[in-house]
Coordinates of C-alpha atoms in Angstrom, one line a residue:
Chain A
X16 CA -28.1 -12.4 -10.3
X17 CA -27.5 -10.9 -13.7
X18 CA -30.2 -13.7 -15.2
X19 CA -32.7 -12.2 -12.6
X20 CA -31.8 -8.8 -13.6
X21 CA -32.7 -9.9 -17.3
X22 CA -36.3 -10.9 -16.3
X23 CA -37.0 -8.3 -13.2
X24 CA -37.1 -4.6 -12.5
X25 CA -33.4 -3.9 -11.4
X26 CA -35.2 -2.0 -8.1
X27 CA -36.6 -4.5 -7.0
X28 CA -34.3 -6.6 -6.3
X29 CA -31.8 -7.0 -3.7
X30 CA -28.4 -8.8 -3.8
X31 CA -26.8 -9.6 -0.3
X32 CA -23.4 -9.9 -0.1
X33 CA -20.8 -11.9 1.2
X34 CA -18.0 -9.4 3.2
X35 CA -16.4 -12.1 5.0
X36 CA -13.2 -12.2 2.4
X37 CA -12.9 -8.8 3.0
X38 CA -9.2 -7.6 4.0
X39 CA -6.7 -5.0 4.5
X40 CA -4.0 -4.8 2.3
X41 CA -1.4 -2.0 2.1
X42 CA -3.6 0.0 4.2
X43 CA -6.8 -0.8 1.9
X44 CA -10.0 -1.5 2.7
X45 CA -10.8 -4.2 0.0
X46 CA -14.4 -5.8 -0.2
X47 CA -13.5 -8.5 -3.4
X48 CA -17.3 -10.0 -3.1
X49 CA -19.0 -6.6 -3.2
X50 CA -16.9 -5.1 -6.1
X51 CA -17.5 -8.0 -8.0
X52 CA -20.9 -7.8 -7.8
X53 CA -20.4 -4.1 -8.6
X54 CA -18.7 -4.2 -11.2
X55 CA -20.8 -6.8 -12.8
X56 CA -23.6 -4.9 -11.9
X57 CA -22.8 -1.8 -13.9
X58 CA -20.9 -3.9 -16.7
X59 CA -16.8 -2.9 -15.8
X60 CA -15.8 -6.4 -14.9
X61 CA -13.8 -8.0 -17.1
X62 CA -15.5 -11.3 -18.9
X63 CA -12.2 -13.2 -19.3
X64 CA -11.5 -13.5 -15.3
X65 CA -15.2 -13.3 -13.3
X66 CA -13.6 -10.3 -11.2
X67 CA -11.7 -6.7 -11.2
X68 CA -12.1 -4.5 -13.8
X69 CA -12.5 -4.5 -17.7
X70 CA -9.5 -2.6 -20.0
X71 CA -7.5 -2.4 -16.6
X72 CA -4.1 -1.6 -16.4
X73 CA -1.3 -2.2 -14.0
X74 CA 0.8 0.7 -13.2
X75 CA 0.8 1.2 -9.9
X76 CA 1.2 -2.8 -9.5
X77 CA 4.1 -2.5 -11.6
X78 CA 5.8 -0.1 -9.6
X79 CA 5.1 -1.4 -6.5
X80 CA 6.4 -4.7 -7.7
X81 CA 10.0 -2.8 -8.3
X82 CA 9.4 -1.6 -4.6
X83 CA 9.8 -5.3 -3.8
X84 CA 6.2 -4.6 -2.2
X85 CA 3.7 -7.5 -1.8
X86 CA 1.9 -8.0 -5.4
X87 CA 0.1 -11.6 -4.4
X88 CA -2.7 -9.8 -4.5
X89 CA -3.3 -8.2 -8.3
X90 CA -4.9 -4.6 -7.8
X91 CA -5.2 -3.1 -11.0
X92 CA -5.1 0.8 -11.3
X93 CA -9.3 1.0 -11.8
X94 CA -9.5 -1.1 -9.0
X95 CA -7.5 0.4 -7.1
X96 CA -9.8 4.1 -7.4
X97 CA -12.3 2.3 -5.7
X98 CA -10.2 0.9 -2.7
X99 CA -9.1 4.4 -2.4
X100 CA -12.7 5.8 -2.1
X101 CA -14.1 2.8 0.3
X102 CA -11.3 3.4 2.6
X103 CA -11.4 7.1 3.0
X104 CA -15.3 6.9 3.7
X105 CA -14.6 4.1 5.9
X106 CA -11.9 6.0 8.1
X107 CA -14.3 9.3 7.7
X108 CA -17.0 6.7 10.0
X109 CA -19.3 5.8 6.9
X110 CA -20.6 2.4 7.4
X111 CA -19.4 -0.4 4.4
X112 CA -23.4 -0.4 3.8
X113 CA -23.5 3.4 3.0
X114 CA -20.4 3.3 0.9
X115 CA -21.8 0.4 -1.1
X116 CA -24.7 2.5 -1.9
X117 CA -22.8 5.8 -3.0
X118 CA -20.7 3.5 -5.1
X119 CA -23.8 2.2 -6.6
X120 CA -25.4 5.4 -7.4
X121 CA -22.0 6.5 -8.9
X122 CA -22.0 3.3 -11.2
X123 CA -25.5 4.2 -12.2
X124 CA -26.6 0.7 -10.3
X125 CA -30.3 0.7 -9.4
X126 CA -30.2 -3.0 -7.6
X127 CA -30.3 -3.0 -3.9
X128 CA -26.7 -4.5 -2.8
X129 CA -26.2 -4.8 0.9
X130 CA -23.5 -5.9 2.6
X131 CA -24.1 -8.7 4.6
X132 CA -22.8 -6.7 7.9
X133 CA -20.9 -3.6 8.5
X134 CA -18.9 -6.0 11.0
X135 CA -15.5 -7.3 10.4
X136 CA -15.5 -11.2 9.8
X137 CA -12.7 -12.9 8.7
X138 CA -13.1 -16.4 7.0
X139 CA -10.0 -18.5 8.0
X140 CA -9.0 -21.9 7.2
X141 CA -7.4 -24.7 9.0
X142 CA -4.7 -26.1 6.6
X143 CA -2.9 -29.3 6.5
X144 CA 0.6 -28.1 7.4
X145 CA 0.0 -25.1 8.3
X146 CA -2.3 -24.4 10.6
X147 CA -4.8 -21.4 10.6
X148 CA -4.4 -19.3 7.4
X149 CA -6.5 -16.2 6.3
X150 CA -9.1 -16.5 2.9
X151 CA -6.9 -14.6 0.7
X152 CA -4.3 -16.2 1.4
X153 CA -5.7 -20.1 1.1
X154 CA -7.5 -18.3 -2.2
X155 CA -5.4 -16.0 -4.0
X156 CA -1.7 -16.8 -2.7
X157 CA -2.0 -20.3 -2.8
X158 CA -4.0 -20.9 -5.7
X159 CA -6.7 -22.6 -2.7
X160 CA -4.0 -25.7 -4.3
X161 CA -3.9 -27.2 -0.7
X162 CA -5.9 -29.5 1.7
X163 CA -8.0 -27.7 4.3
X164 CA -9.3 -29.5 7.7
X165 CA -11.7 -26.6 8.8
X166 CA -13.4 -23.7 8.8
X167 CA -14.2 -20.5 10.6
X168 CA -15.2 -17.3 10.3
X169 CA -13.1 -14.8 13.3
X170 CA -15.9 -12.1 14.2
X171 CA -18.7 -14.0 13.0
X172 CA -20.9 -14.6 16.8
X173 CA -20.7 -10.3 17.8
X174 CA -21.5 -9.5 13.8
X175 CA -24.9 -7.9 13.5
X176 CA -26.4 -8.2 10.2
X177 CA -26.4 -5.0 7.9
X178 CA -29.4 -2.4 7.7
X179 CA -32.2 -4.2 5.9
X180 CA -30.5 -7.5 5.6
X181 CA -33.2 -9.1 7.6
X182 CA -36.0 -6.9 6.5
X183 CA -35.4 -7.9 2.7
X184 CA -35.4 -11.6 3.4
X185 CA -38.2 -10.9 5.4
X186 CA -40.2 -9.3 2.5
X187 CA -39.0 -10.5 -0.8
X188 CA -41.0 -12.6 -2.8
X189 CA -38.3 -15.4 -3.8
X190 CA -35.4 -16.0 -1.9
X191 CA -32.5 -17.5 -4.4
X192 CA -29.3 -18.9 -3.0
X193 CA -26.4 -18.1 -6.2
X194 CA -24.3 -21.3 -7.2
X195 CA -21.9 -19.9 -5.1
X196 CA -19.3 -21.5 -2.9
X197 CA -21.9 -23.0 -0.1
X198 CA -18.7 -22.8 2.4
X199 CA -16.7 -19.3 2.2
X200 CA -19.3 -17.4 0.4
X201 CA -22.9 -18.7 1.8
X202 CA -21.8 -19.8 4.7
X203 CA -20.4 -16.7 6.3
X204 CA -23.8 -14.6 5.4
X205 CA -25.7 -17.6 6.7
X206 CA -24.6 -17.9 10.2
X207 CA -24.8 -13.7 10.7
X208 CA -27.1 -13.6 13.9
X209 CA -30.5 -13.5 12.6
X210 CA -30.3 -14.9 8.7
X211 CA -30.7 -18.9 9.2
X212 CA -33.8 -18.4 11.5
X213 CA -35.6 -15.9 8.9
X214 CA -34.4 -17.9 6.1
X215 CA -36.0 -21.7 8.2
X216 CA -39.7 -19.6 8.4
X217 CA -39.7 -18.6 5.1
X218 CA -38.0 -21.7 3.9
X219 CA -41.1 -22.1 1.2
X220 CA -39.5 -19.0 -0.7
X221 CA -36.0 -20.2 -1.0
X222 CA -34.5 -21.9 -4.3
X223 CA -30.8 -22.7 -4.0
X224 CA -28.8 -23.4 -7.3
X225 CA -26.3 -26.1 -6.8
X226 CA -22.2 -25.2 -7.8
X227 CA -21.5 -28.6 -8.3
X228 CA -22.5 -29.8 -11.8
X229 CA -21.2 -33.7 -13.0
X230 CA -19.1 -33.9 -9.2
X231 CA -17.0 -30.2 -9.9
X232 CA -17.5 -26.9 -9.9
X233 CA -17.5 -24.6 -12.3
X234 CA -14.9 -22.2 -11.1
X235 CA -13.0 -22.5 -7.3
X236 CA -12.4 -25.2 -4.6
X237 CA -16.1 -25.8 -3.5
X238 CA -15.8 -29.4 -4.6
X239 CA -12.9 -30.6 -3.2
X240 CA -13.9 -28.4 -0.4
X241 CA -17.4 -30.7 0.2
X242 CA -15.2 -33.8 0.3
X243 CA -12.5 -32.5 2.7
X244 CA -15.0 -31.1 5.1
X245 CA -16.7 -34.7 5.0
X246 CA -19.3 -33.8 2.4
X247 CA -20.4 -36.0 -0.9
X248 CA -18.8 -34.5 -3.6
X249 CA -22.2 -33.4 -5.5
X250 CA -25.4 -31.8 -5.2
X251 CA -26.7 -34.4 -3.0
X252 CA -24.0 -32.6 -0.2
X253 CA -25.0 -29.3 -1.8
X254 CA -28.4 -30.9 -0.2
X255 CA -27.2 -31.5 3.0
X256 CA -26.2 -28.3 3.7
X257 CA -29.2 -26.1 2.3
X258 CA -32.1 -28.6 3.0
X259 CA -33.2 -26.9 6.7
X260 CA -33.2 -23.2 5.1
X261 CA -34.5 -24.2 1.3
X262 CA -37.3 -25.9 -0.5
X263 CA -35.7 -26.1 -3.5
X264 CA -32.2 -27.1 -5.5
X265 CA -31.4 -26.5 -8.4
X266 CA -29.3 -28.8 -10.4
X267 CA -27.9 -29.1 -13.8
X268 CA -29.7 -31.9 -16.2
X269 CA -26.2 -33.8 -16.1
X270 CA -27.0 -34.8 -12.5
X271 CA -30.5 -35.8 -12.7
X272 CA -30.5 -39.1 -11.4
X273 CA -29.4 -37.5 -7.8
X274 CA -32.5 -36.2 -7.7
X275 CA -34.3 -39.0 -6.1
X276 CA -31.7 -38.8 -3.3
X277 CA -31.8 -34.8 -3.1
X278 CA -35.6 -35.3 -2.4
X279 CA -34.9 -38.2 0.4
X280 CA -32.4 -35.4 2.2
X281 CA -35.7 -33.5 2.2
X282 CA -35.3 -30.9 -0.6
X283 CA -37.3 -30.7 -3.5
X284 CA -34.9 -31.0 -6.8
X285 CA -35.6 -29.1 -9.7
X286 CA -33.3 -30.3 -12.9
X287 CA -32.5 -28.0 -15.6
X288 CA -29.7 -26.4 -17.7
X289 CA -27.4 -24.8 -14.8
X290 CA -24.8 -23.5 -16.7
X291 CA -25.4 -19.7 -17.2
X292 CA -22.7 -19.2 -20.5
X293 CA -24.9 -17.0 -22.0
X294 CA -27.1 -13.7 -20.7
X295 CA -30.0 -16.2 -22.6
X296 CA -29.1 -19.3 -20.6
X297 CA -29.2 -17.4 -17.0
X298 CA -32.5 -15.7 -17.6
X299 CA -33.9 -19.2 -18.5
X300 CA -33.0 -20.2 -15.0
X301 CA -34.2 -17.3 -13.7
X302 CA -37.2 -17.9 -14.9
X303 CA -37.3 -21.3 -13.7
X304 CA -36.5 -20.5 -10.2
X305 CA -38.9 -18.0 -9.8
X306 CA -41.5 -20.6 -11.5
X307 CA -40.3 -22.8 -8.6
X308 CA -41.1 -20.3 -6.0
X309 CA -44.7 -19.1 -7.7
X310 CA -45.8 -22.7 -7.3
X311 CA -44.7 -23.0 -3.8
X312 CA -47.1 -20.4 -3.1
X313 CA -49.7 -22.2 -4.9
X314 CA -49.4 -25.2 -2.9
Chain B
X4 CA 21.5 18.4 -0.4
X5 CA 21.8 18.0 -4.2
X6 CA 24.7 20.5 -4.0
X7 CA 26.5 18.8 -1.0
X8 CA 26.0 15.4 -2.9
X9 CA 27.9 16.8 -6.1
X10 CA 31.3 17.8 -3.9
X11 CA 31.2 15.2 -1.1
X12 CA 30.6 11.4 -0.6
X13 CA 26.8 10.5 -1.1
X14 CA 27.6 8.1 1.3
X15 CA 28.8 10.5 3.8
X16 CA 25.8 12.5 3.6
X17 CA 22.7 12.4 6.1
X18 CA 19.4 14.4 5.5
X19 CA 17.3 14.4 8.3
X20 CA 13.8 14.9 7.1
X21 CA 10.6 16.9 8.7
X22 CA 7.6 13.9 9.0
X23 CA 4.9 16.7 10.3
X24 CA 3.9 17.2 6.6
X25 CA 2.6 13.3 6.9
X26 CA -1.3 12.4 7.1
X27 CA -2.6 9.2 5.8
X28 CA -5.7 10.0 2.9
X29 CA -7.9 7.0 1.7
X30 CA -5.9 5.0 4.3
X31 CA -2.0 5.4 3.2
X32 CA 0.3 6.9 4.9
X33 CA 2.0 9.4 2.9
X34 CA 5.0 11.1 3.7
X35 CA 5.7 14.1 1.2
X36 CA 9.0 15.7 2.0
X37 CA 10.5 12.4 2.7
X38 CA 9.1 10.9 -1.1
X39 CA 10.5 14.2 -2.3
X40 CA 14.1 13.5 -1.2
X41 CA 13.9 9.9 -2.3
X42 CA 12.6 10.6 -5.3
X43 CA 14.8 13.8 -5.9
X44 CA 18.4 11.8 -4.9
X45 CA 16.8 8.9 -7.4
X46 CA 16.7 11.5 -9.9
X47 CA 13.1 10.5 -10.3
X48 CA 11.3 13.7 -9.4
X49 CA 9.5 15.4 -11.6
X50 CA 11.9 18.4 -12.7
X51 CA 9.1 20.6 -13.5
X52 CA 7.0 21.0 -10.0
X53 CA 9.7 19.7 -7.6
X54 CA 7.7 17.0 -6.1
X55 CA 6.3 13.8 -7.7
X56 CA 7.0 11.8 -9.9
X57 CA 8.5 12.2 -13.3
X58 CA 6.7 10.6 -16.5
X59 CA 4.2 10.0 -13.6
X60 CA 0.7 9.2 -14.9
X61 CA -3.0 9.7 -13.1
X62 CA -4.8 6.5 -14.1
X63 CA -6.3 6.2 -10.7
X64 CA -6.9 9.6 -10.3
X65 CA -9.0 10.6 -12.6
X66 CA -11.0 7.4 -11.8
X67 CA -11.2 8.1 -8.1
X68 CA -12.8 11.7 -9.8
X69 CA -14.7 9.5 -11.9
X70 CA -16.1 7.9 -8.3
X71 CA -17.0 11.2 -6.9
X72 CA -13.3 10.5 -4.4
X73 CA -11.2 13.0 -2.5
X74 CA -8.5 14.2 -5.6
X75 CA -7.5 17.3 -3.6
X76 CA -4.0 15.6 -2.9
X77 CA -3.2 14.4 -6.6
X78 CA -1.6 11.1 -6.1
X79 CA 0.0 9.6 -9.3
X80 CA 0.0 5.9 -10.1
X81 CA 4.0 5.7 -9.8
X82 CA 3.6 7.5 -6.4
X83 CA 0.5 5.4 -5.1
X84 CA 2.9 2.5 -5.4
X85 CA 5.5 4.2 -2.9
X86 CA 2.4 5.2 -0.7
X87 CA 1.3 1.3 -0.7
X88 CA 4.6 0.0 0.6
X89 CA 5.3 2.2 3.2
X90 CA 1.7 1.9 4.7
X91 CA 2.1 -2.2 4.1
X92 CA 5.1 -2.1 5.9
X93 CA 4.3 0.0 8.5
X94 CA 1.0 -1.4 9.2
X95 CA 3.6 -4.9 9.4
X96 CA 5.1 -3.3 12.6
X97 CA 7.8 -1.7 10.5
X98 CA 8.8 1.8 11.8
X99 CA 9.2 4.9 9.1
X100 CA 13.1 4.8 9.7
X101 CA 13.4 1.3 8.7
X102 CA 10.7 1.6 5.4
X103 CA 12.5 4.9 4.2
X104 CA 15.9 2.6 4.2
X105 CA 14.2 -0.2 2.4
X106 CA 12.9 2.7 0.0
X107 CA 16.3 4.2 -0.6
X108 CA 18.6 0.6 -0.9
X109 CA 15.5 -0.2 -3.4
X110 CA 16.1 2.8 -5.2
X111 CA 19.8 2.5 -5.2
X112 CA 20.0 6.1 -2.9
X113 CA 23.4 6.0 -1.1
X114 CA 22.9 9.1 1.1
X115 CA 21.4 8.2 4.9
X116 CA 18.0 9.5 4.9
X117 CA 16.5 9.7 8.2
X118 CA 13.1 10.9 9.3
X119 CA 12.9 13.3 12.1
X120 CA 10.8 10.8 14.3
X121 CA 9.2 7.7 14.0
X122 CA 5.8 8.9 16.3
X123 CA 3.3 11.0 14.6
X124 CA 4.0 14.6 14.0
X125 CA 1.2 16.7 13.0
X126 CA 1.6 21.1 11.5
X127 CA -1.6 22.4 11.9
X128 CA -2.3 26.2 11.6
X129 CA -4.8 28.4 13.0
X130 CA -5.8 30.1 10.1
X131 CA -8.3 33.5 10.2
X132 CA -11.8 32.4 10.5
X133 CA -11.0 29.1 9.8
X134 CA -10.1 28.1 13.7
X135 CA -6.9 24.9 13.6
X136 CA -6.9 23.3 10.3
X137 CA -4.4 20.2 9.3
X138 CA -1.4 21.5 6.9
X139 CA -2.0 19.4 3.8
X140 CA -5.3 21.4 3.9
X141 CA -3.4 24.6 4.3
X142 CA -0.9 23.9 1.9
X143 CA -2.3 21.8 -0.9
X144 CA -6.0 22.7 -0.5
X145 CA -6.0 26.1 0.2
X146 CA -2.6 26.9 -1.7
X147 CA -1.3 28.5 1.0
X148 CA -3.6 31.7 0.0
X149 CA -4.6 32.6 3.6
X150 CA -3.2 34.3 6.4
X151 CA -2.1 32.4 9.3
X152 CA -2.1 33.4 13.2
X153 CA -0.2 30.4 14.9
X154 CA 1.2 27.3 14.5
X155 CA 1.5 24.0 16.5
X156 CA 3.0 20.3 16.0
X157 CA 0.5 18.1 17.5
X158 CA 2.3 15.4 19.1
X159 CA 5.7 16.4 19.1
X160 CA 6.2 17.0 23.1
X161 CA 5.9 13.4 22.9
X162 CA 7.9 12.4 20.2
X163 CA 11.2 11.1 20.2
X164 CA 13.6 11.9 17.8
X165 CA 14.0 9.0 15.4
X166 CA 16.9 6.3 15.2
X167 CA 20.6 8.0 14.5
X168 CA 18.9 11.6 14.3
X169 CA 20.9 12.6 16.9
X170 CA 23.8 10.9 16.9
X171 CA 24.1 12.3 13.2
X172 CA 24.2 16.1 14.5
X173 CA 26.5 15.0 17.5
X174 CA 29.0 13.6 14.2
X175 CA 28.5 15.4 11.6
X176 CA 31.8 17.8 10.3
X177 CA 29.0 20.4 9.3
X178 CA 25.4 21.2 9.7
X179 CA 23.3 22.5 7.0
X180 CA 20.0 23.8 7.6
X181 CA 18.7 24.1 4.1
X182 CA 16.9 26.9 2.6
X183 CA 13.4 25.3 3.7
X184 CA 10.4 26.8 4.9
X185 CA 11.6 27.7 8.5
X186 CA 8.0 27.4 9.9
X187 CA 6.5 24.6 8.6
X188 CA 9.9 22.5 7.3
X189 CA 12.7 23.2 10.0
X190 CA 11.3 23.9 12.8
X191 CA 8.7 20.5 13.8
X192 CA 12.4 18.8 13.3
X193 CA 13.9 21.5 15.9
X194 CA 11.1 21.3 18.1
X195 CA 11.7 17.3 18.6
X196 CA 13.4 16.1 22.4
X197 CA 17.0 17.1 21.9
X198 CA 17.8 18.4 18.7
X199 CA 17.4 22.1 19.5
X200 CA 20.1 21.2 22.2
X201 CA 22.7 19.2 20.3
X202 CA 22.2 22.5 17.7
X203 CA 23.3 24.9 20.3
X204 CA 26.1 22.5 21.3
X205 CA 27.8 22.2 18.0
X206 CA 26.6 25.8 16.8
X207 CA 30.0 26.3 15.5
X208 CA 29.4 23.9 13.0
X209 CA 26.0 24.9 11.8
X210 CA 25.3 26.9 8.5
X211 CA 21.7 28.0 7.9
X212 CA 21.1 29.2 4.1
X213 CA 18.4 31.5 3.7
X214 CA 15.1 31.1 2.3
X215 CA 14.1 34.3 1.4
X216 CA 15.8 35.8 -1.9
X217 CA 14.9 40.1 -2.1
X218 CA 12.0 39.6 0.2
X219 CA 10.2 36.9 -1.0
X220 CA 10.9 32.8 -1.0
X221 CA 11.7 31.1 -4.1
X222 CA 8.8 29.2 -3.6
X223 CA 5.8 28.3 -0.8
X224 CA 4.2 30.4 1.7
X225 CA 8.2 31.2 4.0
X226 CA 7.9 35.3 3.0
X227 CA 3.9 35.7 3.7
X228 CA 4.1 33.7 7.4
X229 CA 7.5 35.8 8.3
X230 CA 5.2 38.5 8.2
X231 CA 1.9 36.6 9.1
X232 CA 3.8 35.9 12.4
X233 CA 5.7 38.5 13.4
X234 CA 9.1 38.3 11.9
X235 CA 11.1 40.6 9.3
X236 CA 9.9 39.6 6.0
X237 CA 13.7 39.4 5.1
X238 CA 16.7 37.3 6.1
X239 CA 17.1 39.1 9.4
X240 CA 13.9 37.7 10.2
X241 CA 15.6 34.2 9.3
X242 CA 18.4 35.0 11.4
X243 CA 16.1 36.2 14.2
X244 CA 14.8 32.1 14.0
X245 CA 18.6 30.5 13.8
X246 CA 20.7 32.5 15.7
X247 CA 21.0 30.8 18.5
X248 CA 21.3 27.3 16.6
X249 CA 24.0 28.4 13.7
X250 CA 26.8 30.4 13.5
X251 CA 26.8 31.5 10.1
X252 CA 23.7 32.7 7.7
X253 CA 24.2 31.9 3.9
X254 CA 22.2 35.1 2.4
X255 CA 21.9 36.2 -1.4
X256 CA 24.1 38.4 -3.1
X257 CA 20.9 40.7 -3.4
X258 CA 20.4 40.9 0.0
X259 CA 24.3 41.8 0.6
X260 CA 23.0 45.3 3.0
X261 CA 21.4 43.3 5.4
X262 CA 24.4 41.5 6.2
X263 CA 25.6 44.3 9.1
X264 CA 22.1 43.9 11.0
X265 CA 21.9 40.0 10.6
X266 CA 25.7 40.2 12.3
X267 CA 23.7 42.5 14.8
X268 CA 21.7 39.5 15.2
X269 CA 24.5 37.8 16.1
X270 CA 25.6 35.4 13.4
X271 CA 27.6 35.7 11.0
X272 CA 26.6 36.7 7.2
X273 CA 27.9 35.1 4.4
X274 CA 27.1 36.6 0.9
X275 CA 26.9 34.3 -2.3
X276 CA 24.5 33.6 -4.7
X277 CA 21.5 31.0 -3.0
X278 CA 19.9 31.0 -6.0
X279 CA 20.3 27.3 -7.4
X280 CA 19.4 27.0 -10.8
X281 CA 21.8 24.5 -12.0
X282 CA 23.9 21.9 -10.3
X283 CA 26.8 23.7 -10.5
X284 CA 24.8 26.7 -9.0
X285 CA 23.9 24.3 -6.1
X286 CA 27.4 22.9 -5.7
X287 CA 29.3 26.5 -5.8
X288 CA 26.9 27.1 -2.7
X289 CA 27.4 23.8 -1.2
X290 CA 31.5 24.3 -1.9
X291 CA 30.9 27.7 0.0
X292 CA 29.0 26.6 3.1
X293 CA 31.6 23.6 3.6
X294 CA 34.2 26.4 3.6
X295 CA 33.1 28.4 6.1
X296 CA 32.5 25.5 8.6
X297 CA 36.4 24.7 7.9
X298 CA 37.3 28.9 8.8
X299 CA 35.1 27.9 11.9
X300 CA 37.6 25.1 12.8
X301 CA 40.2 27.5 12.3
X302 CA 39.2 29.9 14.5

């Protein structure tokens, strides 16, 4: 997202967002995908962790931690100001959608972020052990250190998708699926009501980027995660799962002799330097993605 | 309170504490005169505005202002972290009864604090032109600048009065109603199923100290809403409100000439300075109230 930003106008394009870690906690309504996005987005998040705020500070956590309260779950005092906000417009009857957006125009954000649905869905995950456990707790709590057998996503089948989720699928030039995790990120916002079948007609416009570089990922469980859900632990499962809704995967130059099998799943594979370290290095695949999807249209 | 805790076993204490004054705001439930006596018997309140916390800070305030967020109700970071355990707790099934005792063991309070009721409580007040407003708007919104016509507790014909609330006034060697606002403070704790009764039971026991000092309360809107609805703006307008629950009236020494008509009233009027500026202030008064529930006994 931010190496399309680099190479776009910042209007014009539109980030949809996963809302199925979203959670209550200590009354709170707390959207983790969204506010990292947003805070990436207006350049508050903090570059050594990928997530919460830059120069935060921890006073309320502290206290509440001499409470004997429940501090699994780090909210720092900036971060906590926006919980605050989203959950009193939420109680007042604003939609998730229409608080993203004020929080947007607050932040001075001019990219289009839409939740993925104003519904509640709830990814859960079916652990060795222990049965049924919520995201945040498989992800945060428990350092997603364990096994899991299964997946689902509580809310997903009655979840309409948000206002002009469709629409902007429908009408966007390029369609790019982030390296993010394809299970408990992509997943939940693919099987919304509505998303794959848009996504399988316009399939010519769709570039994913492949997580898994050399057999791991570059941050969280989505590798072991392919192999425990019975995928090949590389881009050729990353291929598996995106090959009906995408044209195109992206993967990293360290992989390229998967790309003959990618192509026999039915995807065409586009190899190049994946890993976006620098602002430099993600434009540059930016560029190439949207190359991809240019000569798609030339075909 | 502070005054009885300074002559008599903390221990042996019990404040039983108005929960009308509670709303929930950006999703947590807040309860302000209970935090108050918590933080007051902790010795953490602030000393100069009587509520709060002391060396409090405003981190997430003044980001919540920076978001364009509610900051009406100025909630410091030290306080938030109170407000997110007790709304994490409750929301766990917990009741208020059981959170306030987690609070005080945490906080090393001896005294039994009890909340009126565990069900929902709610002051509003019909204010001129205004129609039924909710009292945190009255009170910390509006200041209390504006004239009332009526009062209600939403809620409260339905409430029960919470665990040991009763029992407490049925045990209890003496009674103190303390010099709160009678309206807004004593009263939605009168008002629940049962305590107005066991008052007029045990009236021998009961002491009421006066809020209003020379015609005006030491602080908060007690003097104006006397007047606003229909009551002496002096202690025999107090007594008018207690005389059939307490024996005795604790007035100020400047007030000593009303004494005859408040005994008109039919309590008794007992003359010492209310006016508790110091501990030893607060526990000369405390020593005095004890006193006359012992001549009581006597009689």
């Amino acid at each position: 997202l931010r190496g399309l930003l680099k190479i776009y106008p910042n209007e014009s394009v539109t980030a949809l967002v996963n809302v199925a870690d979203d959670f209550r906690l200590h009354g709170l309504a707390i959207s983790p995908d969204l506010d990292t996005v947003t805070y990436t987005l207006s350049e508050q998040v903090n570059p050594d962790t990928g997530w919460g705020r830059a120069e935060e500070t921890w006073r309320v956590k502290d206290e509440l931690e001499r409470l004997g309260g429940e501090t699994w779950f780090s909210l720092g005092d900036l971060d906590l100001a926006l919980h605050l906000y989203r959950t009193q417009r939420l109680d007042e009857g604003a939609t998730l959608t229409q608080v993203t957006l004020e929080i947007c125009t607050r932040l001075g954000i001019r990219t289009r972020v839409l939740p993925a649905s104003n519904q509640e869905i709830h990814t859960q995950l079916k652990v060795q052990g222990q049965g049924w456990i919520d995201f945040q707790d498989y992800f945060v709590a428990q350092q997603h250190n364990v096994a899991i057998e299964e997946l689902r996503f509580e809310g997903i089948e009655s979840a309409s998708p948000g206002p002009e989720v469709i629409s902007s699928l429908e009408e966007s030039d390029a369609i790019v699926i982030a390296p993010s995790n394809p299970f408990v990120s992509i997943k939940p916002i693919l099987e919304i009501s509505g998303v794959t079948d848009v996504l399988r007609e316009r399939r010519q416009k769709v570039v994913a980027i492949s997580p898994i570089v050399g057999g791991a990922a570059l941050k969280g469980p989505a590798s072991r995660m392919l192999e425990e859900l019975g995928f090949e632990r590389n881009s050729v499962g990353i291929a598996s799962l995106y090959k009906d809704i995408a044209r195109t995967l992206v993967i990293d130059e360290v992989d390229s002799e998967l790309s003959p099998r990618i192509e026999s799943e039915g995807m065409r594979a586009l190899t190049t330097d994946t890993i976006m370290d620098t602002p430099i290095k993600a434009a540059a695949l930016a560029r190439a993605v949207l190359a991809e999807v240019s000569l798609a249209e030339e075909e």
